[in-house]
mmCIF file of C-alpha atoms and ligand atoms in Angstrom:
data_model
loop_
_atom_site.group_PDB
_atom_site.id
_atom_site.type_symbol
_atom_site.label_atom_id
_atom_site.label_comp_id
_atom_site.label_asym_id
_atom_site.label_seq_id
_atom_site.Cartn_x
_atom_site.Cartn_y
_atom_site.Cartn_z
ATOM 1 C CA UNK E 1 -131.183 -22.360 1.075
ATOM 2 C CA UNK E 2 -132.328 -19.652 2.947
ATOM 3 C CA UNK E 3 -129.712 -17.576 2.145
ATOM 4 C CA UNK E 4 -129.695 -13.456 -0.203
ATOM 5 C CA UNK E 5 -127.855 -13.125 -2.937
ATOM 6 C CA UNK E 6 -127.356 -10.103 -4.815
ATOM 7 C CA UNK E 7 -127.930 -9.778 -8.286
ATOM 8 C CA UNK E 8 -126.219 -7.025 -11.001
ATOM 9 C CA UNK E 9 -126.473 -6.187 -14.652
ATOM 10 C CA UNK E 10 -125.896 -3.241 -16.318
ATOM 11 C CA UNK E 11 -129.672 -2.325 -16.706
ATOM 12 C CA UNK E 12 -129.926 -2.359 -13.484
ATOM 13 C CA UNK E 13 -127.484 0.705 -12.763
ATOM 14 C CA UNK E 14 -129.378 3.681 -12.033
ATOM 15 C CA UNK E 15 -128.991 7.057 -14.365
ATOM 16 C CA UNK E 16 -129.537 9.740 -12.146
ATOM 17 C CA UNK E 17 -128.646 9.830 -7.931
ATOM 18 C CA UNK E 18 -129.764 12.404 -5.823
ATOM 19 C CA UNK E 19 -127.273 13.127 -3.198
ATOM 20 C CA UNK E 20 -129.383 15.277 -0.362
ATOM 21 C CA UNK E 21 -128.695 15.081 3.094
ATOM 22 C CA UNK E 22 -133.048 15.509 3.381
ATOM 23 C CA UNK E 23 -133.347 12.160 2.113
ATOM 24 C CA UNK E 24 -132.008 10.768 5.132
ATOM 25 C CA UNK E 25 -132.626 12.594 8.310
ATOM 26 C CA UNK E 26 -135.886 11.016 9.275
ATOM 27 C CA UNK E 27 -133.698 7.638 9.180
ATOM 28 C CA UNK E 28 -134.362 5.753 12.422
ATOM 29 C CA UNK E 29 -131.112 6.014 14.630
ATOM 30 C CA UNK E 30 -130.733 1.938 13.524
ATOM 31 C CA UNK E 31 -131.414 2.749 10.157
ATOM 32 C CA UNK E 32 -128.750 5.061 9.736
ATOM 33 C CA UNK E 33 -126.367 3.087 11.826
ATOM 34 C CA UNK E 34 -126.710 0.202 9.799
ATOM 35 C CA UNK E 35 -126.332 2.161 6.099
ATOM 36 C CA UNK E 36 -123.637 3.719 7.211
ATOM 37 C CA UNK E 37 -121.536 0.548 7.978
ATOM 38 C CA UNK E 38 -122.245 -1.047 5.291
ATOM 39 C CA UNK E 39 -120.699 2.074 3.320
ATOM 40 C CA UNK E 40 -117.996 1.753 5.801
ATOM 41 C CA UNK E 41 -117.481 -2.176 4.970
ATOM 42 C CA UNK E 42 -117.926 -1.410 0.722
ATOM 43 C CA UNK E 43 -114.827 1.231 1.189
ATOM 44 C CA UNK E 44 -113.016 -1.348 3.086
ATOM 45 C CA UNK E 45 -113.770 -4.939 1.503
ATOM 46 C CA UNK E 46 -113.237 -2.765 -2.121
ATOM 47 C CA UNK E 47 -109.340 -1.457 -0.774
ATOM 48 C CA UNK E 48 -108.472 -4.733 0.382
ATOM 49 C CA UNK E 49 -110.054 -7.108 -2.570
ATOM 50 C CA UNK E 50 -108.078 -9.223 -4.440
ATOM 51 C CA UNK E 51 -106.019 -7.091 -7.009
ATOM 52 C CA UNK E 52 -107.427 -6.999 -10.517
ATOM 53 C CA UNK E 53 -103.917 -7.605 -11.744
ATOM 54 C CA UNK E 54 -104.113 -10.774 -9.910
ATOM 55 C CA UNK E 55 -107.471 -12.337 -11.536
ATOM 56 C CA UNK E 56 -107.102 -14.506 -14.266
ATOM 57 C CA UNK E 57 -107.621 -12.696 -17.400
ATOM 58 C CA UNK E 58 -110.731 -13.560 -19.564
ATOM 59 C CA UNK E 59 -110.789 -14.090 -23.059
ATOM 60 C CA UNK E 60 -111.449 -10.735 -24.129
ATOM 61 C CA UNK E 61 -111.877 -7.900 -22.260
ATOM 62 C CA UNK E 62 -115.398 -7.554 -22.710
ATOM 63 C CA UNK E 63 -115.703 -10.819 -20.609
ATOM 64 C CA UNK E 64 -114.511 -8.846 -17.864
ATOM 65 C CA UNK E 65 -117.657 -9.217 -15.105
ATOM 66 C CA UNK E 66 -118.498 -5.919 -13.314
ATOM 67 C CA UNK E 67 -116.248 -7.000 -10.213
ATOM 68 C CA UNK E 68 -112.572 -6.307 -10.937
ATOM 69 C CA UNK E 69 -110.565 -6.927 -7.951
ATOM 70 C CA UNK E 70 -109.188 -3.589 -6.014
ATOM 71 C CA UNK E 71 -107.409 -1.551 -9.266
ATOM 72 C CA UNK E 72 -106.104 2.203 -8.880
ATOM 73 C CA UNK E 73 -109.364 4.364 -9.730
ATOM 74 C CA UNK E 74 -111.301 1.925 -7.172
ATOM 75 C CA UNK E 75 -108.601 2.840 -5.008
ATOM 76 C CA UNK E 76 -109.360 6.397 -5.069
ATOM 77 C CA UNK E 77 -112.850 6.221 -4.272
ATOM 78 C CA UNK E 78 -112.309 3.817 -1.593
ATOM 79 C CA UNK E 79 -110.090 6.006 0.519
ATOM 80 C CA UNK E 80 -111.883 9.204 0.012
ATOM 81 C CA UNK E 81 -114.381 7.382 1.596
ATOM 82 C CA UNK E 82 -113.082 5.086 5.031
ATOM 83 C CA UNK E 83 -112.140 8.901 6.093
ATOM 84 C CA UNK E 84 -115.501 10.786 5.648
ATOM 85 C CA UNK E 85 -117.451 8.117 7.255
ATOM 86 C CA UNK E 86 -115.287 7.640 10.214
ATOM 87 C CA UNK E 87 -115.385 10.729 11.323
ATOM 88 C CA UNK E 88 -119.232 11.044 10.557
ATOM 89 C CA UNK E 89 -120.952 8.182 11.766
ATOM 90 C CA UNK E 90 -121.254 9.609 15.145
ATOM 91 C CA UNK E 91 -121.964 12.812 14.707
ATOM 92 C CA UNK E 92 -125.105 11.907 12.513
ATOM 93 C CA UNK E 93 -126.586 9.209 14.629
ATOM 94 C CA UNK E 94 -125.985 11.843 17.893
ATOM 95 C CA UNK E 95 -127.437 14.757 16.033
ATOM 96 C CA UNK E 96 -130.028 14.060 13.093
ATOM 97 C CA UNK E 97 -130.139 17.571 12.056
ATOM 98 C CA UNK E 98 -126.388 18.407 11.581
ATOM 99 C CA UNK E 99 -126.438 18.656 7.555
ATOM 100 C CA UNK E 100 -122.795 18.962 7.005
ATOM 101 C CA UNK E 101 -122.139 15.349 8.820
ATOM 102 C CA UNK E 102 -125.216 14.123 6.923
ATOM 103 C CA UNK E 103 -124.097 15.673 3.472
ATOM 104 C CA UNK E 104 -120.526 14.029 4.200
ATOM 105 C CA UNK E 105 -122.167 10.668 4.992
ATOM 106 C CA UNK E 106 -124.102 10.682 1.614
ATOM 107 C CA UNK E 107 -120.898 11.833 -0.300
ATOM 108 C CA UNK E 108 -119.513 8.626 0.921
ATOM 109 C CA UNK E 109 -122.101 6.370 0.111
ATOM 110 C CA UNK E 110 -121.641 7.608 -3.240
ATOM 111 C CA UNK E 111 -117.728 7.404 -2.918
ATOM 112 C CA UNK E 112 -117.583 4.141 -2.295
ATOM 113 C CA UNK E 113 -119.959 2.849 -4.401
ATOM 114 C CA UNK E 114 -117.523 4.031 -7.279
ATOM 115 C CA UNK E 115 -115.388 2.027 -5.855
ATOM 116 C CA UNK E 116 -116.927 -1.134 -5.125
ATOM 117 C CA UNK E 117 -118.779 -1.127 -7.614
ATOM 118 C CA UNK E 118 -115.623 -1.417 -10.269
ATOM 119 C CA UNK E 119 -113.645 -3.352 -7.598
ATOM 120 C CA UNK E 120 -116.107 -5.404 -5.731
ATOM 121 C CA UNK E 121 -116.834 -6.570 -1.905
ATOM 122 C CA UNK E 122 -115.432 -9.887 -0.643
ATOM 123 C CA UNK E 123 -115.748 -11.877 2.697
ATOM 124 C CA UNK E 124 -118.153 -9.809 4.950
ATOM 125 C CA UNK E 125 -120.828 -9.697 1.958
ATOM 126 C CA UNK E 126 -120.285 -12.882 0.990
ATOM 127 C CA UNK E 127 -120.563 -14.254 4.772
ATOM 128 C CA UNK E 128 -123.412 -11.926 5.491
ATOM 129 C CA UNK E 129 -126.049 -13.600 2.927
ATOM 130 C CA UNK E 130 -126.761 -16.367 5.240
ATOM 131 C CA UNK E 131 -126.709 -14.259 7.918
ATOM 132 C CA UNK E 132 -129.493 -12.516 6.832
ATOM 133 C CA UNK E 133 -131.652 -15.286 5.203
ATOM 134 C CA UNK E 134 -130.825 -17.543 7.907
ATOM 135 C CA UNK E 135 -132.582 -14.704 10.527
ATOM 136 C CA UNK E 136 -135.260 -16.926 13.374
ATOM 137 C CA UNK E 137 -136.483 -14.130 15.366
ATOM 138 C CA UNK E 138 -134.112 -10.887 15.303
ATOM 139 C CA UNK E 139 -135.971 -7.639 14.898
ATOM 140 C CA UNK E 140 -133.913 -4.661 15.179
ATOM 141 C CA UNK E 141 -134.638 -1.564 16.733
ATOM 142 C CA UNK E 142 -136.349 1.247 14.931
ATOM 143 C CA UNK E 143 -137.351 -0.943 11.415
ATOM 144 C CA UNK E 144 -140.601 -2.650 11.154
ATOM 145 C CA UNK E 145 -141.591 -4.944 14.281
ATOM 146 C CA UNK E 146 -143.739 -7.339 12.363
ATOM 147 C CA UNK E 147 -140.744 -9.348 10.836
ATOM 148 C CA UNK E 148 -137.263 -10.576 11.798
ATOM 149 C CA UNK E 149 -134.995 -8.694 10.431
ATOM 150 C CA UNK E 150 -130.837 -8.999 10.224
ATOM 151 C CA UNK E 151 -130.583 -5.609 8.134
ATOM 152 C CA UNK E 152 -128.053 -5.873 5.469
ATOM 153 C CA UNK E 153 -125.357 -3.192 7.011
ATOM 154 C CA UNK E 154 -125.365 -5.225 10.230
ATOM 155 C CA UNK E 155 -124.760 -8.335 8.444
ATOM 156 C CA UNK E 156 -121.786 -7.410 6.710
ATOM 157 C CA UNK E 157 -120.269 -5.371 9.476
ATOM 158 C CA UNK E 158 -120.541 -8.675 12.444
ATOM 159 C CA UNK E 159 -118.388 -10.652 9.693
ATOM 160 C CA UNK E 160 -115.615 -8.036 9.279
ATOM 161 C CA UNK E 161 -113.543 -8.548 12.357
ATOM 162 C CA UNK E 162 -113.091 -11.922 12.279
ATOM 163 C CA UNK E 163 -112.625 -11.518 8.264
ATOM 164 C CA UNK E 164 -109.836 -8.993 8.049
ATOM 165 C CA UNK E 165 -107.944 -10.877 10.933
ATOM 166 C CA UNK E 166 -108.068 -13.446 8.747
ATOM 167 C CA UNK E 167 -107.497 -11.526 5.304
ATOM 168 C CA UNK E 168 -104.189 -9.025 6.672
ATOM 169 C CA UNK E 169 -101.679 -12.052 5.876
ATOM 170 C CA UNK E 170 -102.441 -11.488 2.144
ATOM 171 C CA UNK E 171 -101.455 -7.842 2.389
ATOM 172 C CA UNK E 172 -100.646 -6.317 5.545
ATOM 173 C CA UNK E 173 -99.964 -3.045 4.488
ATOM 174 C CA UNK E 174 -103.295 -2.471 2.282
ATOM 175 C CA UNK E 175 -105.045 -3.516 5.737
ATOM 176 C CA UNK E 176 -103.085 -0.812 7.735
ATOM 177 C CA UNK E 177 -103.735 1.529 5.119
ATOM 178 C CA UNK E 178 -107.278 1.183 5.956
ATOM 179 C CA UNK E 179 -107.036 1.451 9.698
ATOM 180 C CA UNK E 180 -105.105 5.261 9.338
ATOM 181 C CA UNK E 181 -107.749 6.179 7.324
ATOM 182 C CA UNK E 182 -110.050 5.149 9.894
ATOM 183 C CA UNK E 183 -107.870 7.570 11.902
ATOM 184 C CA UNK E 184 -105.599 4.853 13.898
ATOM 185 C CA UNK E 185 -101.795 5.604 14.334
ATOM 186 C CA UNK E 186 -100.407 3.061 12.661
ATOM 187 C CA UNK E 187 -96.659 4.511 12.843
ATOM 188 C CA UNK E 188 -95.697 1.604 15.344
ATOM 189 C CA UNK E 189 -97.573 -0.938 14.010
ATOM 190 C CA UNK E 190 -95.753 -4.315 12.438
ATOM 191 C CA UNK E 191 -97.120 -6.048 9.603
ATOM 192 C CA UNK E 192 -98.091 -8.824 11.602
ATOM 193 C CA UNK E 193 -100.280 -6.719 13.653
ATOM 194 C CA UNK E 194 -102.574 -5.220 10.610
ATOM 195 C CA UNK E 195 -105.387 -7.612 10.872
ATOM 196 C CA UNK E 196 -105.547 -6.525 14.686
ATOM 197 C CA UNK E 197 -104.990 -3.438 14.599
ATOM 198 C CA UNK E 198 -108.009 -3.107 11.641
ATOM 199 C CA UNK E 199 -110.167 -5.286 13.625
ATOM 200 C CA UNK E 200 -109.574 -3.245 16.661
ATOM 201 C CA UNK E 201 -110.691 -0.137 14.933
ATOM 202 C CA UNK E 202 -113.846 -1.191 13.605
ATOM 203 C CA UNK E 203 -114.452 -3.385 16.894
ATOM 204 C CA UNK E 204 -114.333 -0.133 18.783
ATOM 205 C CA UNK E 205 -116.287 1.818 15.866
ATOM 206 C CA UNK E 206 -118.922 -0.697 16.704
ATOM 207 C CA UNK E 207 -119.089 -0.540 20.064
ATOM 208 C CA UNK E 208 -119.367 3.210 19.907
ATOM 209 C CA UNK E 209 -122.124 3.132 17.363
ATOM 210 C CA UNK E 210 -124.529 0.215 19.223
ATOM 211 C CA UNK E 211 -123.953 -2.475 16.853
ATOM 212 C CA UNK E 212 -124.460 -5.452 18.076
ATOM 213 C CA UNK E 213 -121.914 -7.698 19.488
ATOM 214 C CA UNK E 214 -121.397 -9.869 17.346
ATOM 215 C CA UNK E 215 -123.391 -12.764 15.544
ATOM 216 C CA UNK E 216 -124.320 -14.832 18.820
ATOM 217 C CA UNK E 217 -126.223 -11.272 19.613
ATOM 218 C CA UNK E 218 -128.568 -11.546 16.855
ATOM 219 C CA UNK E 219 -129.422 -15.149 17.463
ATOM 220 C CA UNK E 220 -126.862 -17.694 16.199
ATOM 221 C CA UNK E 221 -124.691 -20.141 17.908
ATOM 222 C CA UNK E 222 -121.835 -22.502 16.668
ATOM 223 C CA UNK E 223 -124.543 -25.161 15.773
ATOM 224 C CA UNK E 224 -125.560 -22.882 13.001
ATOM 225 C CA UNK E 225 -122.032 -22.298 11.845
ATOM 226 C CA UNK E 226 -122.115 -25.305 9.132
ATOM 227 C CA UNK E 227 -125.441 -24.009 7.922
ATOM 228 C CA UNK E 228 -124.095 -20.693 7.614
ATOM 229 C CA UNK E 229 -120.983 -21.985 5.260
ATOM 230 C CA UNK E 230 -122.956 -23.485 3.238
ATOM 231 C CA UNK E 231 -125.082 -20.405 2.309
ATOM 232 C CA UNK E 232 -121.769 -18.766 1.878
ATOM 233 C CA UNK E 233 -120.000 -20.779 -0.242
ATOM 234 C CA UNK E 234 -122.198 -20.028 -3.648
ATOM 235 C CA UNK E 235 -121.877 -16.499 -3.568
ATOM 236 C CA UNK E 236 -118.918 -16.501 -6.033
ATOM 237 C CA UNK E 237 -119.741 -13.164 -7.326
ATOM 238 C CA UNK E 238 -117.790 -11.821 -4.159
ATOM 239 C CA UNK E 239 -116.064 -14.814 -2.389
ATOM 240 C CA UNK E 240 -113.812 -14.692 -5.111
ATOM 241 C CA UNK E 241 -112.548 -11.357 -4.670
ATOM 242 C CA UNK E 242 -111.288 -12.592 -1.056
ATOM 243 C CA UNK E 243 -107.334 -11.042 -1.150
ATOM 244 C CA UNK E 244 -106.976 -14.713 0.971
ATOM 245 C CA UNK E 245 -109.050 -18.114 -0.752
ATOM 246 C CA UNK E 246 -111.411 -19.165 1.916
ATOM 247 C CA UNK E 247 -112.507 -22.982 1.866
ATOM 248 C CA UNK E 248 -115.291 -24.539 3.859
ATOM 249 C CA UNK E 249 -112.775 -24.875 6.960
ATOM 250 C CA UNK E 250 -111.676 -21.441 6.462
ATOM 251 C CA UNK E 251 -115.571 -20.105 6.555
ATOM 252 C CA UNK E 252 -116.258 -22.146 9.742
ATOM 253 C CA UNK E 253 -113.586 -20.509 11.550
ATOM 254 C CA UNK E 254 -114.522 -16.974 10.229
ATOM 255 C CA UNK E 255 -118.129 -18.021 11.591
ATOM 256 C CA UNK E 256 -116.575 -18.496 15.096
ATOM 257 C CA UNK E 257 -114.684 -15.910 14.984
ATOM 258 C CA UNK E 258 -117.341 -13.668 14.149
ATOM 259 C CA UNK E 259 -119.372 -14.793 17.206
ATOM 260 C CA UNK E 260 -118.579 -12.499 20.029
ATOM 261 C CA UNK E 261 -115.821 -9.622 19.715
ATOM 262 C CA UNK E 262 -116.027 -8.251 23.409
HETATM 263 ZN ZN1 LIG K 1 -123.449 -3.701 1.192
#
């Protein structure tokens, strides 16, 4: 199908991380860019999952799979997070050596890891397995030439626009939550607005940070839009944690949407 998935189990988790802002700071500007989205997106997608409370219950609770919806402790994790990479990104990619931006990046990656990986990702990792395994001749800057390459952080982060535009309806104030802690005044704001005014923050995050614009800039048009959907719509592991149920029609229009944001 030419599309990732992920896979988890609990052999796989690791038993020892080592959280050192040296392990980074030969990261190619892209590199870094890229990771540090997609630790922006886990914080995000995890705070605005479907609630755990609102998952049908399994038989017994050690039926429970690893993803739990968004749940209080998640919660925590998640909006330590949105914070400490918001106000890092920059600074990191601008100055490679600046340790205490670096250390507060890592911190993050960690943070919201605890958090998604109790509550889960949704839409933007679900959409962004075709987008990768779907890639014709893409090869970012500053990872290996001799492939195409859609790296997994700029995947995710194309989709989450036109995902939490779509998502806000199913809890507007969870998605203006998000957009403070991105550091948006969102005194004014009507719940109406909150897929907006989140898009518009990470929409201008983007454009601040070089990612791409969009998914027509790494090589797709709407004639690859069905394909697309139909790499996305197996990846049940997180399409089910969408706050909002996407169908087939609902994907297509995410696809579009997720096109060109400037
Ligand atoms: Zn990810």
């Amino acid at each position: 199908m030419h599309a990732k998935t992920g896979i988890a189990h609990l052999e796989l988790r690791p038993v020892m991380g080592i959280v050192d802002p040296n392990n980074t700071r030969s990261l190619p500007k892209m590199v870094a860019t890229c990771t540090g989205w997609d630790v922006l997106c886990h914080a995000i997608e995890s705070l605005t999952a479907l609630p755990f409370d609102q998952r049908a219950a399994p038989d017994h609770p050690g039926l429970r799979p690893a993803y739990q919806g968004s749940n209080p402790i998640s919660d925590i994790w998640a909006a330590q997070a949105i914070p400490m990479v918001s106000r890092n990104i920059l600074r990191v990619l601008e100055d490679p050596s600046d340790d205490q931006a670096r250390g507060q990046m890592l911190l993050a990656a960690s943070f919201a890891g605890m958090g998604f990986g109790n509550a889960g990702v949704h839409l933007p990792h679900g959409m962004s397995y075709p987008v990768s395994g779907m890639v014709r001749n893409f090869v970012p800057e500053g990872y290996p030439p001799d492939h195409p390459l859609i790296p997994h952080g700029m995947a995710v982060t194309l989709n989450a626009p036109a995902v939490f535009r779509f998502t806000a309806p199913a809890n507007p104030p969870r998605h203006l939550y998000a957009a403070q802690l991105m550091g948006v005044d969102t005194s004014g704001a009507r719940p109406e607005d909150a897929g907006e005014v989140l898009a518009g923050a990470i929409v201008d995050l983007m454009r601040r940070t070089g990612m791409p614009n969009g998914l027509s800039a790494v090589g797709y048009g709407p004639d690859d839009v069905d394909h697309l959907v139909a790499g996305t719509l197996p990846q049940h592991r997180v399409t089910k944690l969408s706050p909002r149920p996407a169908d087939a029609a609902d994907l297509k229009q995410l696809f579009l949407g997720a096109m060109r944001y400037w």
